[in-house]
């Protein structure tokens, strides 16, 4: 039965992606029988290119996507190159989890609270430093060229890339490599870039591509942080999909297909850029320049990382404070009156979205962990060596733009009568939960000393018994951690909820997005902070439970990664 | 061959790619005797042991006959071979107590009362009475090694494989644990196959020594 797991997993999660792409491309060329489209026509594309301001939308998309990716990557590499093996890395590693766990929407709302003209940042320096006795009349969130969106994306993607890079570093001989290079006279940062980066790059390039794909096609953050006239391409496509005029579905499908091409082209471009950098880099390495002491680089790397973390965490704190504010007049740095009424008054409205958020997230995470465990166990028992191609498949839903195939998934679900069902919603989330759960669990699972299972079987235990009594308990911590990752991913999903929920389900994320455009900061604060709180609770449980459970087992601390 | 408890290897050949590591090795390990296989690392001696105990060894092509107590065990899964193995590391399960580790070895179907009794007896034999509830991580190296052996013996194996089990112990401890292990193996009449590169191990084992060289490239 175990042998079926990889196939089952691929069907469950790549099937909808493939079907979704077909179901999006067909209407883009006029084929969607349920809406009276039978022919093969270029009309949707003509309509698409006739949209006013399409060029601005595309420029915004490309500009923000590449800027966010390159800045995030730059911060991570700059920081690690200049601070490798030093205290700042230890500190940042500890601060990483809380920021990583926060959903995109919460990060965006938090940043908006911080950086808007009447936001916390302006309040802290007004009027004594700025002379503003009322909120200044400047468009900062959203700004016309998407700087706020880039900031929001950087706040979310830097921790992710940092996590991936730290993981890759842990699997190499980075420390010794660095020591050798430095003993040959290379400065610390130069040595890192010349000898360590080439070692770890193969492991971080796919995540970098995923970050680019995500940044180019982000919808939820763009709805909060990006300009609206015109918006970047992805949120604009969603607007067309939501248009009550049904003929606009064809236009939207063409837009979604264009989005797919845009992402594919951009990844190809980045791939080409990578080649170029590698070529120049080899020359740079061969030239033998030793670099400097790295003191300036270290300051810059630390400052950038510090600023990133401070902004992210201040955003979350700002939401918490707003949710407890009764009165917070400009330009006070803190509310002048506090209350818990914002929470108690929202309690009734929070129950259903909260319930849906939690149940869908738990279900998606549990299904994902079962599938991933099945695949990993099959790999070990049947000696299937995992190829690097498999990794591409796992990344597929992260590389393809969500809006590029979710419409097709919706069409598929409608024709299967699944549309708007709770199960469809779980399935939609599973597509994005599964890759992260796999990435979180695969390494610790494969790293477990294989002799433990061999020893257990030599003692007469069947493979199933070894799985339940030895491997699962020994890897309890990474398994729960992967569950918490899956839970957090699901809590943050916006588009899959919109498309596969058939408009029947509201989650904290969809509520936060629809509230964010206008409304009362105290109410938005409640939704945003609660959205951040749920994944935190998940991670606390995932870390706390095994620690309590194995409190008398010192040997289990080794497995606490 | 009759069922006299002997571990029998016949014409074992181990190949890695087009390189032959072990070519037509035959040996018989009678009950209560220790046969030592010596050779440098890369000579295929650990692979030989893995093959005998039945773990999957991808990349290697292995042929040969394998009988234990008159029974062909070469096609049995690992857990059905009744071949106990001890590695360089004791590999005590870190999530189980000392008693949990020992009880993991006791065959299923033995009543809870009887299991507890056997655990207590094993602890007494290891000169560690009352250690049931201890965390294995708090034991000394020698204590861990003894528990690992007891756990293996509680599974009632019909043969014992030793994969350099003493190499991680410090010199003072090594002699004692070696004696302890060998005594128990002989006392129970187990055919024992020892793989090592330490000549002292081979001398202490007192049985036949088989040297394998590294294959010419």
Short mmCIF file of C-alpha atoms in Angstrom, two decimals, chain A residues 381 383 449-463 465-466 469-471 473-474 550 552-556 559, chain B residues 50 53 55 77-79 83-85 87-89 91-97 104-105 108 133-138 151-152 155:
data_model
loop_
_atom_site.label_atom_id
_atom_site.label_comp_id
_atom_site.label_asym_id
_atom_site.label_seq_id
_atom_site.Cartn_x
_atom_site.Cartn_y
_atom_site.Cartn_z
CA UNK A 381 11.63 1.05 2.71
CA UNK A 383 15.02 2.17 -1.55
CA UNK A 449 20.51 7.45 11.56
CA UNK A 450 19.34 4.51 9.50
CA UNK A 451 20.94 2.10 11.98
CA UNK A 452 18.18 2.82 14.52
CA UNK A 453 15.64 1.15 12.21
CA UNK A 454 18.09 -1.59 11.31
CA UNK A 455 18.78 -2.27 14.97
CA UNK A 456 15.08 -2.26 15.81
CA UNK A 457 14.32 -4.71 13.02
CA UNK A 458 17.17 -6.96 14.08
CA UNK A 459 15.39 -7.04 17.45
CA UNK A 460 12.41 -8.53 15.62
CA UNK A 461 10.26 -5.44 14.95
CA UNK A 462 8.36 -5.23 11.65
CA UNK A 463 8.82 -2.13 9.47
CA UNK A 465 6.35 -1.26 14.24
CA UNK A 466 9.64 0.51 13.62
CA UNK A 469 7.45 2.97 17.85
CA UNK A 470 10.87 4.26 16.79
CA UNK A 471 10.91 6.72 13.92
CA UNK A 473 8.44 9.15 18.36
CA UNK A 474 12.09 10.00 17.71
CA UNK A 550 10.48 14.25 26.53
CA UNK A 552 13.17 13.37 31.11
CA UNK A 553 14.97 12.33 27.92
CA UNK A 554 18.14 14.30 27.53
CA UNK A 555 19.11 12.38 24.41
CA UNK A 556 16.08 13.80 22.58
CA UNK A 559 16.72 15.85 17.63
CA UNK B 50 24.77 -5.91 6.56
CA UNK B 53 21.67 -9.35 8.98
CA UNK B 55 19.41 -4.87 5.47
CA UNK B 77 13.28 -10.02 5.93
CA UNK B 78 15.58 -8.56 8.54
CA UNK B 79 13.17 -8.92 11.45
CA UNK B 83 20.24 -12.31 13.91
CA UNK B 84 21.21 -9.77 16.54
CA UNK B 85 23.56 -6.94 15.63
CA UNK B 87 27.12 -1.39 16.01
CA UNK B 88 29.96 0.99 16.86
CA UNK B 89 27.43 3.19 18.62
CA UNK B 91 22.05 3.24 19.41
CA UNK B 92 19.86 3.11 22.49
CA UNK B 93 16.52 4.66 21.55
CA UNK B 94 16.70 8.12 23.11
CA UNK B 95 12.92 8.46 23.53
CA UNK B 96 12.53 5.31 25.64
CA UNK B 97 13.64 4.63 29.22
CA UNK B 104 11.62 -3.42 22.90
CA UNK B 105 13.77 -6.48 22.31
CA UNK B 108 5.68 -10.01 21.35
CA UNK B 133 13.26 4.22 34.76
CA UNK B 134 16.56 5.88 33.93
CA UNK B 135 17.03 8.06 30.86
CA UNK B 136 19.57 6.29 28.62
CA UNK B 137 21.29 9.65 28.03
CA UNK B 138 22.33 9.72 31.71
CA UNK B 151 18.61 -5.54 24.54
CA UNK B 152 19.97 -7.63 21.69
CA UNK B 155 15.32 -10.61 21.43
#
